[in-house]
Coordinates of C-alpha atoms and ligand atoms in Angstrom, one line a residue:
M1 CA 31.4 -21.1 -7.4
A2 CA 27.6 -20.7 -7.4
V3 CA 25.9 -22.5 -4.5
D4 CA 22.9 -24.4 -5.7
S5 CA 19.7 -24.1 -3.7
P6 CA 16.4 -26.0 -3.8
L7 CA 14.8 -22.9 -5.3
S8 CA 17.2 -22.7 -8.2
S9 CA 17.6 -26.4 -8.6
Q10 CA 13.9 -26.7 -9.4
L11 CA 14.2 -23.8 -11.9
G12 CA 17.6 -23.8 -13.3
P13 CA 20.8 -22.1 -12.1
P14 CA 21.1 -18.6 -10.7
A15 CA 21.7 -15.9 -13.3
C16 CA 25.0 -14.9 -11.8
E17 CA 27.3 -15.3 -8.8
R18 CA 25.6 -12.5 -6.9
D19 CA 22.2 -14.1 -7.4
A20 CA 23.6 -17.4 -6.2
K21 CA 24.6 -15.7 -2.9
A22 CA 21.2 -14.2 -2.5
L23 CA 19.4 -17.5 -3.1
H24 CA 21.8 -19.2 -0.7
F25 CA 21.0 -16.6 1.9
I26 CA 17.3 -17.3 1.4
E27 CA 17.8 -21.0 1.8
E28 CA 20.0 -20.7 4.8
T29 CA 17.7 -18.3 6.6
T30 CA 14.5 -20.2 5.9
S31 CA 16.1 -23.5 6.7
H32 CA 17.0 -22.3 10.2
A33 CA 14.0 -20.1 10.8
D34 CA 13.7 -20.9 14.4
S35 CA 17.3 -20.4 15.4
V36 CA 17.4 -17.2 13.3
Q37 CA 14.3 -16.0 15.2
D38 CA 16.1 -16.8 18.5
R39 CA 19.1 -14.8 17.5
V40 CA 17.0 -11.9 16.3
L41 CA 15.0 -11.7 19.6
T42 CA 18.2 -12.0 21.7
E43 CA 19.8 -9.2 19.7
I44 CA 16.8 -6.9 20.0
L45 CA 16.4 -7.5 23.7
T46 CA 20.2 -7.3 24.5
R47 CA 20.8 -4.1 22.8
N48 CA 17.6 -2.5 24.2
S49 CA 17.8 -3.9 27.7
Q50 CA 18.4 -0.5 29.2
T51 CA 15.5 1.2 27.4
E52 CA 12.8 2.7 29.4
Y53 CA 10.2 0.4 27.9
L54 CA 11.9 -2.9 28.6
T55 CA 12.9 -1.7 32.1
R56 CA 9.3 -0.8 32.8
F57 CA 8.3 -4.4 32.2
K58 CA 11.1 -5.7 34.3
L59 CA 12.8 -7.8 31.8
N60 CA 16.0 -7.5 33.8
G61 CA 18.2 -8.4 30.9
A62 CA 16.4 -11.6 30.1
T63 CA 16.5 -12.5 26.4
D64 CA 14.7 -15.8 26.3
R65 CA 11.3 -16.1 24.6
E66 CA 9.5 -17.4 27.7
T67 CA 10.4 -14.5 29.9
F68 CA 9.8 -12.1 27.0
K69 CA 6.3 -13.5 26.4
S70 CA 5.4 -13.6 30.0
K71 CA 6.3 -10.0 30.8
L72 CA 5.6 -8.0 27.7
P73 CA 2.1 -7.1 26.7
I74 CA 0.7 -7.3 23.2
I75 CA 0.1 -3.8 22.1
T76 CA -1.4 -1.6 19.4
Y77 CA -0.3 1.8 18.1
E78 CA -2.7 3.5 20.5
D79 CA -0.9 1.9 23.5
L80 CA 2.3 3.5 22.3
Q81 CA 0.9 7.0 21.8
P82 CA 2.6 8.5 25.0
E83 CA 6.0 7.2 24.0
I84 CA 5.6 8.3 20.4
H85 CA 4.4 11.7 21.5
R86 CA 7.5 12.2 23.6
I87 CA 9.9 11.2 20.9
A88 CA 8.1 13.4 18.4
N89 CA 8.4 16.3 20.9
G90 CA 12.1 15.9 21.1
D91 CA 12.8 13.5 24.0
R92 CA 16.0 11.8 22.8
S93 CA 16.4 9.4 25.8
A94 CA 16.4 5.7 25.1
I95 CA 12.6 5.2 25.4
L96 CA 12.0 2.4 23.0
S97 CA 15.3 1.8 21.3
A98 CA 18.9 2.1 22.4
H99 CA 19.8 3.3 18.9
P100 CA 18.8 6.9 18.2
I101 CA 15.5 7.3 16.4
S102 CA 16.6 8.7 13.0
E103 CA 13.1 9.7 11.7
F104 CA 9.5 8.8 11.8
L105 CA 7.9 6.8 9.0
T106 CA 4.3 7.9 8.3
S107 CA 2.2 4.8 7.9
S108 CA -0.9 4.8 5.7
G109 CA -2.7 3.5 8.7
T110 CA -4.3 6.3 10.8
S111 CA -4.9 7.1 14.4
A112 CA -7.5 9.8 15.2
G113 CA -7.6 10.7 11.5
E114 CA -3.8 11.3 11.2
R115 CA -1.1 9.1 9.8
K116 CA 0.6 6.9 12.4
L117 CA 4.1 7.8 13.2
M118 CA 6.5 4.8 13.3
P119 CA 9.9 5.5 14.9
T120 CA 12.8 4.0 12.9
I121 CA 16.5 3.8 13.3
K122 CA 19.2 4.2 10.7
E123 CA 20.2 0.5 10.4
E124 CA 16.7 -0.4 9.3
L125 CA 17.6 1.0 5.9
D126 CA 20.2 -1.9 5.6
R127 CA 17.5 -4.4 6.4
R128 CA 15.2 -2.9 3.8
R129 CA 17.9 -2.9 1.2
L130 CA 18.7 -6.5 2.1
L131 CA 15.1 -7.5 1.3
Y132 CA 15.1 -5.6 -1.9
S133 CA 18.4 -7.3 -3.0
L134 CA 16.7 -10.7 -2.8
L135 CA 13.9 -9.8 -5.3
M136 CA 15.7 -9.9 -8.6
P137 CA 17.7 -13.0 -7.9
V138 CA 14.3 -14.8 -7.4
M139 CA 12.7 -13.2 -10.4
N140 CA 15.7 -14.1 -12.6
L141 CA 15.0 -17.8 -11.9
Y142 CA 11.6 -17.4 -13.6
V143 CA 12.2 -14.7 -16.2
P144 CA 15.6 -15.0 -18.0
G145 CA 17.2 -12.2 -19.9
L146 CA 16.1 -9.2 -17.7
E147 CA 19.7 -7.9 -17.8
R148 CA 19.2 -7.1 -21.4
G149 CA 16.7 -4.4 -20.8
K150 CA 15.2 -2.0 -18.3
G151 CA 12.3 -1.6 -15.9
L152 CA 9.8 1.2 -16.4
Y153 CA 8.8 1.8 -12.8
F154 CA 6.7 4.8 -11.7
L155 CA 8.2 5.7 -8.3
F156 CA 7.5 8.8 -6.3
V157 CA 8.5 10.7 -3.2
K158 CA 5.9 12.4 -1.1
S159 CA 5.9 15.4 1.1
E160 CA 7.7 15.3 4.4
T161 CA 7.3 17.3 7.6
R162 CA 9.2 17.7 10.8
T163 CA 7.8 16.9 14.2
P164 CA 7.9 19.6 17.0
G165 CA 11.1 18.0 18.2
G166 CA 12.7 18.2 14.8
L167 CA 12.5 14.7 13.5
L168 CA 11.6 14.1 9.9
A169 CA 8.2 12.4 9.3
R170 CA 7.7 10.9 5.8
P171 CA 6.6 7.7 4.1
V172 CA 8.9 4.7 4.2
L173 CA 9.4 4.7 0.4
T174 CA 10.2 8.4 0.4
S175 CA 12.8 7.8 3.1
Y176 CA 14.2 4.9 1.0
Y177 CA 14.4 6.7 -2.3
K178 CA 16.1 9.7 -0.7
S179 CA 18.7 7.5 1.0
D180 CA 22.1 6.9 -0.3
H181 CA 21.2 3.3 -0.5
F182 CA 19.0 4.1 -3.4
K183 CA 20.5 7.3 -4.8
T184 CA 24.0 6.0 -5.1
R185 CA 23.2 2.3 -5.7
P186 CA 25.9 0.5 -7.7
Y187 CA 25.1 -0.3 -11.3
D188 CA 23.3 -3.6 -11.5
P189 CA 22.4 -4.8 -15.0
Y190 CA 19.4 -6.7 -13.7
N191 CA 18.0 -3.6 -12.0
V192 CA 18.2 -0.7 -14.4
Y193 CA 15.3 1.7 -14.4
T194 CA 14.2 4.0 -17.3
S195 CA 13.4 6.7 -14.7
P196 CA 16.4 8.7 -13.5
N197 CA 16.8 9.7 -9.9
E198 CA 16.1 13.3 -10.9
A199 CA 12.5 12.3 -11.9
I200 CA 11.9 9.9 -9.0
L201 CA 13.1 12.5 -6.5
C202 CA 11.3 15.4 -8.0
P203 CA 8.8 16.6 -5.4
D204 CA 6.2 17.9 -7.9
S205 CA 4.0 14.9 -8.7
F206 CA 3.1 16.2 -12.2
Q207 CA 6.6 16.9 -13.3
S208 CA 7.8 13.6 -11.8
M209 CA 5.2 11.5 -13.6
Y210 CA 5.6 13.4 -16.8
A211 CA 9.4 12.9 -16.9
Q212 CA 9.1 9.2 -15.9
M213 CA 6.5 8.6 -18.6
L214 CA 8.6 10.5 -21.2
C215 CA 11.7 8.5 -20.3
G216 CA 9.7 5.3 -20.5
L217 CA 8.4 6.2 -24.0
L218 CA 11.9 7.2 -25.2
Q219 CA 13.3 3.9 -24.2
R220 CA 10.3 1.9 -25.1
Q221 CA 12.1 -0.9 -26.9
Q222 CA 14.3 -1.5 -23.9
V223 CA 11.5 -1.9 -21.4
L224 CA 11.1 -5.5 -20.2
R225 CA 9.0 -4.9 -17.2
V226 CA 6.5 -2.2 -16.2
G227 CA 5.7 -1.5 -12.6
A228 CA 4.8 0.7 -9.6
V229 CA 4.5 -0.2 -6.0
F230 CA 0.7 -0.7 -5.9
A231 CA -1.6 -1.5 -8.8
S232 CA -3.4 1.8 -8.2
G233 CA -0.2 3.7 -9.0
L234 CA 0.3 1.9 -12.3
L235 CA -3.3 2.7 -13.4
R236 CA -2.7 6.3 -12.4
A237 CA 0.2 6.3 -14.8
I238 CA -2.0 4.9 -17.6
R239 CA -4.5 7.6 -16.9
F240 CA -1.8 10.2 -17.0
L241 CA -0.8 8.9 -20.5
Q242 CA -4.4 9.2 -21.6
L243 CA -4.5 12.8 -20.5
N244 CA -1.0 13.8 -21.7
W245 CA 0.0 11.8 -24.7
R246 CA -0.4 14.7 -27.1
Q247 CA 2.1 16.9 -25.3
L248 CA 4.4 13.9 -24.7
T249 CA 4.5 12.9 -28.4
Q250 CA 5.0 16.6 -29.3
D251 CA 8.1 16.7 -27.0
I252 CA 9.4 13.5 -28.6
E253 CA 8.7 14.8 -32.1
T254 CA 10.4 18.1 -31.6
G255 CA 13.0 17.3 -29.0
A256 CA 11.8 20.3 -26.9
L257 CA 10.7 19.6 -23.4
N258 CA 7.2 20.7 -22.2
P259 CA 7.8 24.1 -20.5
K260 CA 5.7 23.0 -17.6
L261 CA 8.7 21.0 -16.5
T262 CA 10.5 23.7 -14.5
D263 CA 12.6 21.6 -12.0
T264 CA 16.2 22.5 -12.9
S265 CA 17.9 19.2 -12.4
L266 CA 15.1 17.4 -14.1
R267 CA 15.3 19.7 -17.1
E268 CA 19.1 19.3 -17.3
Y269 CA 18.7 15.6 -17.4
M270 CA 15.9 15.6 -19.9
D271 CA 17.7 18.0 -22.2
K272 CA 20.5 15.5 -22.4
I273 CA 18.4 12.6 -23.6
L274 CA 15.6 14.2 -25.5
K275 CA 16.3 14.5 -29.2
P276 CA 13.8 14.9 -32.0
N277 CA 12.4 11.5 -32.9
P278 CA 9.4 11.9 -35.2
E279 CA 9.3 8.2 -35.9
L280 CA 8.8 7.3 -32.3
A281 CA 6.4 10.1 -31.8
E282 CA 4.3 8.8 -34.6
C283 CA 4.3 5.3 -33.3
V284 CA 3.2 6.4 -29.8
R285 CA 0.6 8.8 -31.3
H286 CA -0.8 6.0 -33.5
E287 CA -1.5 3.8 -30.5
C288 CA -2.7 6.5 -28.1
S289 CA -5.1 8.1 -30.6
K290 CA -7.1 5.0 -30.9
D291 CA -10.4 4.9 -29.0
N292 CA -9.7 1.5 -27.7
W293 CA -7.0 1.4 -25.1
E294 CA -7.2 -2.3 -24.5
G295 CA -3.7 -3.8 -24.3
I296 CA -2.1 -0.3 -24.5
I297 CA 0.8 -1.3 -22.2
A298 CA 1.8 -4.3 -24.4
R299 CA 1.2 -2.2 -27.6
I300 CA 3.6 0.6 -26.6
W301 CA 6.1 -1.4 -24.6
Q302 CA 6.1 -4.4 -26.8
N303 CA 8.9 -6.3 -25.0
T304 CA 7.2 -6.2 -21.6
K305 CA 7.4 -9.6 -19.9
Y306 CA 5.4 -8.8 -16.8
L307 CA 3.9 -6.1 -14.7
D308 CA 5.5 -5.7 -11.3
V309 CA 2.8 -4.4 -8.9
I310 CA 1.2 -5.5 -5.7
V311 CA -2.3 -6.8 -6.5
T312 CA -2.9 -8.7 -3.3
G313 CA -5.1 -7.4 -0.4
A314 CA -7.0 -4.3 -1.2
M315 CA -5.2 -4.0 -4.6
A316 CA -6.9 -7.1 -5.9
Q317 CA -9.8 -4.9 -7.0
Y318 CA -7.6 -3.6 -9.8
I319 CA -6.7 -6.9 -11.5
P320 CA -9.4 -6.7 -14.2
T321 CA -8.5 -3.2 -15.2
L322 CA -4.8 -4.1 -15.2
D323 CA -5.6 -7.1 -17.4
Y324 CA -7.5 -4.9 -19.7
Y325 CA -4.7 -2.3 -20.2
S326 CA -1.9 -4.8 -20.3
G327 CA -3.6 -7.4 -22.6
G328 CA -3.3 -10.0 -19.9
L329 CA 0.5 -9.7 -19.1
P330 CA 1.5 -11.7 -16.0
L331 CA 1.2 -9.8 -12.7
A332 CA 4.1 -10.2 -10.3
C333 CA 3.7 -9.5 -6.6
T334 CA 7.2 -9.5 -5.2
M335 CA 7.1 -8.4 -1.6
Y336 CA 5.2 -7.7 1.5
A337 CA 6.2 -4.8 3.7
S338 CA 5.1 -2.0 5.9
S339 CA 6.4 1.1 7.6
E340 CA 7.0 -0.8 10.8
C341 CA 9.0 -3.5 9.2
Y342 CA 9.7 -5.2 5.8
F343 CA 8.3 -8.7 6.2
G344 CA 9.1 -11.0 3.3
L345 CA 9.0 -11.9 -0.3
N346 CA 7.2 -14.0 -2.9
L347 CA 9.4 -16.9 -3.9
N348 CA 7.1 -17.7 -6.9
P349 CA 6.5 -14.3 -8.3
M350 CA 5.1 -15.3 -11.6
C351 CA 2.2 -17.3 -10.0
K352 CA -1.4 -16.1 -10.4
P353 CA -2.4 -13.2 -8.1
S354 CA -4.9 -15.5 -6.2
Q355 CA -2.0 -17.9 -5.4
V356 CA 0.5 -15.4 -4.1
S357 CA 2.1 -16.3 -0.9
Y358 CA 4.7 -14.4 0.9
T359 CA 7.5 -16.1 2.8
I360 CA 8.4 -14.2 5.9
M361 CA 12.1 -13.7 6.2
P362 CA 13.0 -14.7 9.8
N363 CA 15.9 -12.2 9.9
M364 CA 13.8 -9.1 9.5
A365 CA 12.2 -9.0 13.0
Y366 CA 10.9 -11.4 15.7
F367 CA 7.5 -12.6 14.5
E368 CA 4.5 -13.9 16.5
F369 CA 1.1 -14.9 15.4
L370 CA -2.2 -14.2 17.1
P371 CA -4.7 -16.9 16.1
H372 CA -7.5 -15.1 14.4
E373 CA -11.0 -16.5 14.9
P374 CA -13.2 -15.3 12.0
D375 CA -16.3 -13.6 13.3
S376 CA -15.2 -13.6 17.0
F377 CA -15.2 -10.3 18.7
G378 CA -12.2 -10.5 21.0
F379 CA -11.1 -12.9 23.6
P380 CA -12.5 -13.5 27.0
C381 CA -10.6 -11.6 29.6
D382 CA -9.6 -14.6 31.7
S383 CA -7.9 -16.4 28.9
P384 CA -5.3 -14.2 27.3
P385 CA -4.6 -15.1 23.7
K386 CA -1.8 -17.5 23.1
L387 CA 0.6 -16.3 20.4
V388 CA 2.3 -18.8 18.2
D389 CA 5.9 -18.6 17.0
L390 CA 6.9 -18.3 13.3
V391 CA 7.8 -22.0 12.8
D392 CA 4.7 -23.2 14.7
V393 CA 1.9 -21.7 12.6
E394 CA -0.4 -24.3 11.1
V395 CA -1.3 -24.6 7.4
G396 CA -4.8 -23.3 6.6
K397 CA -5.1 -21.3 9.8
E398 CA -5.5 -17.5 10.0
Y399 CA -3.4 -15.3 12.2
E400 CA -2.8 -11.6 13.0
L401 CA 0.8 -10.6 12.6
V402 CA 2.6 -9.4 15.8
I403 CA 6.1 -8.0 15.5
T404 CA 9.1 -7.1 17.7
T405 CA 11.5 -5.0 15.7
Y406 CA 15.1 -3.7 16.0
A407 CA 13.6 -0.1 16.0
G408 CA 11.8 -0.7 19.3
L409 CA 8.3 -2.1 18.7
Y410 CA 7.7 -4.9 21.1
R411 CA 4.8 -7.4 20.5
Y412 CA 3.1 -4.9 18.2
R413 CA 0.0 -5.8 16.4
V414 CA 0.4 -4.9 12.7
G415 CA -3.3 -5.3 11.9
D416 CA -2.8 -7.7 9.0
I417 CA -4.6 -11.0 8.8
L418 CA -2.6 -13.7 7.1
R419 CA -3.4 -17.4 6.2
V420 CA -0.7 -20.0 6.2
T421 CA -0.5 -21.7 2.8
G422 CA 2.6 -23.8 3.3
F423 CA 6.3 -23.7 4.2
H424 CA 9.5 -23.0 2.4
N425 CA 12.0 -25.0 4.4
S426 CA 11.0 -24.2 7.9
A427 CA 9.7 -20.7 7.2
P428 CA 5.9 -20.3 6.7
Q429 CA 4.3 -18.8 3.6
F430 CA 1.3 -16.6 3.9
H431 CA -1.6 -15.5 1.9
F432 CA -2.5 -11.9 2.7
V433 CA -6.1 -12.1 3.7
R434 CA -7.0 -8.6 4.6
R435 CA -6.2 -5.7 6.8
K436 CA -8.3 -5.6 10.0
N437 CA -11.0 -2.9 10.2
V438 CA -10.6 -1.5 6.7
L439 CA -13.8 -0.8 4.9
L440 CA -12.7 1.3 2.0
S441 CA -9.4 1.6 0.2
I442 CA -8.6 3.1 -3.2
D443 CA -4.8 3.7 -3.0
S444 CA -2.9 3.7 0.3
D445 CA -5.9 5.1 2.2
K446 CA -7.6 2.9 4.7
T447 CA -11.0 4.0 5.9
D448 CA -12.6 2.1 8.8
E449 CA -16.2 1.8 9.8
A450 CA -16.0 4.4 12.6
E451 CA -14.4 7.0 10.2
L452 CA -17.1 6.4 7.7
Q453 CA -19.8 6.6 10.3
K454 CA -18.4 9.9 11.6
A455 CA -18.2 11.3 8.0
V456 CA -21.9 10.4 7.4
E457 CA -22.9 12.0 10.6
N458 CA -21.0 15.2 9.9
A459 CA -22.4 15.4 6.3
S460 CA -25.9 14.6 7.3
R461 CA -26.0 17.7 9.5
L462 CA -26.4 19.7 6.3
L463 CA -29.7 18.0 5.8
R464 CA -31.3 19.1 9.0
E465 CA -32.6 22.4 7.6
F466 CA -34.4 20.3 5.0
N467 CA -36.0 18.1 7.7
T468 CA -34.2 15.2 6.1
S469 CA -32.1 12.5 7.7
V470 CA -30.0 9.6 6.4
V471 CA -31.8 6.4 7.5
E472 CA -29.3 3.9 6.1
Y473 CA -26.1 4.0 4.2
T474 CA -23.5 1.7 2.8
S475 CA -20.3 2.3 0.7
Y476 CA -18.4 0.9 -2.2
A477 CA -14.9 1.6 -3.6
D478 CA -15.5 2.2 -7.2
T479 CA -12.3 1.4 -9.1
R480 CA -13.8 1.3 -12.6
T481 CA -12.9 5.0 -12.8
I482 CA -9.3 6.1 -12.7
P483 CA -8.5 7.3 -10.2
G484 CA -11.1 5.3 -8.2
H485 CA -13.4 7.0 -5.8
Y486 CA -15.6 6.3 -2.8
V487 CA -19.3 5.8 -3.5
I488 CA -21.7 6.2 -0.6
Y489 CA -25.3 5.0 -1.0
W490 CA -27.8 7.0 1.1
E491 CA -31.4 6.3 1.8
L492 CA -33.0 9.5 2.9
L493 CA -36.1 10.2 5.0
G494 CA -37.5 13.6 4.2
K495 CA -40.4 15.0 6.3
D496 CA -41.1 17.9 3.9
S497 CA -41.3 17.0 0.3
A498 CA -41.7 20.6 -0.7
N499 CA -38.3 21.4 0.8
S500 CA -36.0 18.5 -0.1
P501 CA -32.2 18.9 -0.4
T502 CA -31.0 20.1 -3.7
D503 CA -28.2 18.8 -5.8
E504 CA -26.0 21.6 -4.5
V505 CA -26.7 20.6 -0.9
L506 CA -26.0 17.0 -1.6
K507 CA -22.7 18.0 -3.3
Q508 CA -21.8 19.9 -0.2
C509 CA -22.6 16.7 1.8
C510 CA -20.0 14.9 -0.4
L511 CA -17.4 17.5 0.4
A512 CA -18.4 17.4 4.1
M513 CA -17.8 13.7 4.2
E514 CA -14.4 14.1 2.5
E515 CA -13.4 16.8 5.1
S516 CA -14.2 14.3 7.8
L517 CA -12.2 11.5 6.4
N518 CA -8.6 10.8 7.5
S519 CA -5.5 12.7 6.3
V520 CA -4.3 9.8 4.0
Y521 CA -7.6 10.0 2.1
R522 CA -7.4 13.8 1.8
Q523 CA -3.8 13.6 0.7
G524 CA -4.8 11.2 -2.0
R525 CA -7.5 13.6 -3.1
V526 CA -5.4 16.8 -3.0
A527 CA -1.7 16.1 -3.4
D528 CA -1.4 12.7 -5.1
N529 CA -4.5 12.8 -7.2
S530 CA -4.9 9.1 -6.5
I531 CA -8.5 9.3 -5.4
G532 CA -11.4 10.9 -7.3
P533 CA -14.2 13.0 -5.9
L534 CA -16.5 11.2 -3.5
E535 CA -19.9 10.4 -4.8
I536 CA -23.2 10.1 -3.0
R537 CA -25.9 8.0 -4.7
V538 CA -29.3 8.5 -3.2
V539 CA -31.4 5.4 -3.4
K540 CA -35.2 5.0 -3.3
N541 CA -37.0 4.5 0.0
G542 CA -37.1 0.9 1.0
T543 CA -33.9 -0.1 -0.8
F544 CA -32.1 -1.1 2.4
E545 CA -35.1 -3.3 3.3
E546 CA -34.8 -5.0 0.0
L547 CA -31.1 -5.5 0.8
M548 CA -32.0 -7.2 4.0
D549 CA -34.6 -9.4 2.3
Y550 CA -32.0 -10.4 -0.2
A551 CA -29.5 -11.3 2.6
I552 CA -32.1 -13.3 4.4
S553 CA -33.1 -15.1 1.3
R554 CA -29.5 -16.2 1.1
G555 CA -29.5 -17.5 4.6
A556 CA -28.7 -14.6 6.9
S557 CA -30.4 -14.6 10.3
I558 CA -33.1 -12.0 10.6
N559 CA -32.1 -11.4 14.3
Q560 CA -28.5 -10.8 13.6
Y561 CA -28.8 -9.0 10.3
K562 CA -26.7 -5.9 10.1
V563 CA -26.5 -3.5 7.2
P564 CA -23.2 -4.0 5.6
R565 CA -21.3 -0.7 5.7
C566 CA -19.4 -1.7 2.6
V567 CA -20.5 -3.7 -0.4
N568 CA -18.8 -5.3 -3.4
F569 CA -20.9 -8.4 -4.2
T570 CA -22.3 -8.0 -7.7
P571 CA -26.0 -8.8 -7.1
I572 CA -26.0 -6.4 -4.2
M573 CA -24.4 -3.7 -6.3
E574 CA -26.9 -4.3 -9.1
L575 CA -29.7 -4.0 -6.7
L576 CA -28.5 -0.8 -5.2
D577 CA -27.6 0.8 -8.6
S578 CA -31.0 -0.1 -10.0
R579 CA -32.6 1.9 -7.1
V580 CA -30.5 5.1 -7.5
V581 CA -32.6 8.2 -7.9
S582 CA -29.8 10.8 -8.1
S583 CA -26.0 10.9 -7.9
H584 CA -23.8 13.8 -6.6
F585 CA -20.1 14.4 -6.6
S586 CA -17.9 16.4 -4.4
P587 CA -17.5 19.8 -6.0
A588 CA -14.1 20.7 -4.6
S589 CA -11.0 19.2 -2.9
P590 CA -11.1 18.8 0.8
H591 CA -8.6 20.6 3.0
W592 CA -5.2 19.0 3.3
T593 CA -1.7 20.2 4.3
P594 CA 1.3 18.0 5.1
E595 CA 1.2 19.4 8.6
R596 CA -0.5 17.2 11.1
R597 CA -3.7 18.5 12.7
R598 CA -2.6 17.6 16.2
Ligands
AMP601 P1 2.2 1.2 5.3 O1 2.6 1.0 6.7 O2 1.6 2.4 4.9 O3 3.5 1.0 4.5 O4 1.2 0.0 4.9 C1 1.6 -1.3 5.1 C2 0.4 -2.2 4.9 O5 0.1 -2.3 3.5 C3 0.6 -3.6 5.3 O6 0.5 -3.7 6.7 C4 -0.5 -4.3 4.5 O7 -1.7 -4.1 5.1 C5 -0.4 -3.6 3.2 N1 0.5 -4.3 2.3 C6 1.8 -4.1 2.1 N2 2.3 -5.0 1.2 C7 1.3 -5.7 0.8 C8 1.1 -6.8 -0.1 N3 2.1 -7.3 -0.8 N4 -0.1 -7.3 -0.3 C9 -1.2 -6.8 0.4 N5 -1.1 -5.8 1.3 C10 0.1 -5.3 1.5

């Protein structure tokens, strides 16, 4: 018998018995958030009591919150570098976790220009699967009938490497898609994808995307939802369709697969399902050959009820473009997760993007919250910050998320700033405010101020022989192009007008900046094609002074004025763009290999 829950009682009954169980689990876990957190912390500390890390801090087997909080420091990734280095180099002793480290997850956050390596253990896969299993039962409460069709999801694996000690290092989603949890998942009518595993797991990104798009077109009438993990990924798929619809429609028309698809298992699969279908080819061609692509998603996949993509945080910049291509279909943000830990889900997934709140699931890890004072630059040394427990956060306040995980991160600062919007039972719900210290982001890249500064410094060396220097700069993530690209505004000071840097030199400056940026950025440029060539826009002398005048006219203090190193406020953009004297694009791809530099 289905157990009713407050979630479903507001919205109608669960779609099936399995959904009822999932909803009941959500209700139970969020209703007893504090005791679940107690249990989680006890479990983590008990099983890991003999680890080098917990022994070092003399926890002596204690599992209570008070002792834990008084003895263990709050840490960042940098603090864990020595331990992570040892694990990566093959030390298999119980350093952080009593369970063997099964692999490293490569986070899109970086440290010294390289992806962070997050150690994980096998059973974390079960926890991730558990969170995934809750998403459709919630969605089914809002959108009925999803079992009658399929989801067109663009999902990809990325390259993986091995650490010197032999552990795999790869992104969390690659790890998940390659796991049996995903590959041999039981049939679930509510979760059928148009993309076969052969396409999702194909390591060649062109072939993978081509096959997924082709499968989506072949099954266009069955598609009820269209998605990707992040908004940028879905827009990349639209761009791919723009570039490849002629070949795709030819394949559909003739039933013969594009010879560029050489992956054997992919070809075998496609050969089975691809039959000549001139009528479908004509229909897709008719839509794609129009100059105006507004609403293309809804025109091709007419039965789509919503887009399933993350449009919170840095991805919010893509909402207008998604609205354009989808003709205003609802945008559903379903979950909030990271390489370190999957955190929670959106219990009201059909709400507007600006109203998305994620409910942290108390069973996933032990959560603490560092009160975040906007505009403060750290805490005085004599008063250590007081962390707040999950159930004790206050509505309206902002916090930085701190986690203790089963995989062996203890009081680890994730770097995300969240604002409490309310509670579901006793579990708080959070609006994702932003990631700390991120200036620019197009896809999963996260470039901070120091990285940008270093890139400008390195590139501006090329100007020395022209007696020219960069006097001011700022940046902008231009997402009007697909893929988006970084724009850097430069104000130059040249001492020799007869010998000013040429277009070719400034192009090389663009490339030099790209070479200096972190490996996630360069991977996006080279392997994933998710970031376009970097652009330098040279602005007229005096532009940055005008920028300051503008800020002061709006109330900024003249003494404390600092040039913003990233801009996105329309009047400021307009001012900058109206002063552009020349614009230059990176002429080549920067260097990138899956191997780490260190
Ligand atoms: P990674 O470790 O590379 O998987 O990146 C995880 C980070 O991506 C998180 O810490 C967030 O900053 C961001 N992120 C993940 N999910 C969301 C979401 N639903 N909304 C906004 N940002 C998110």
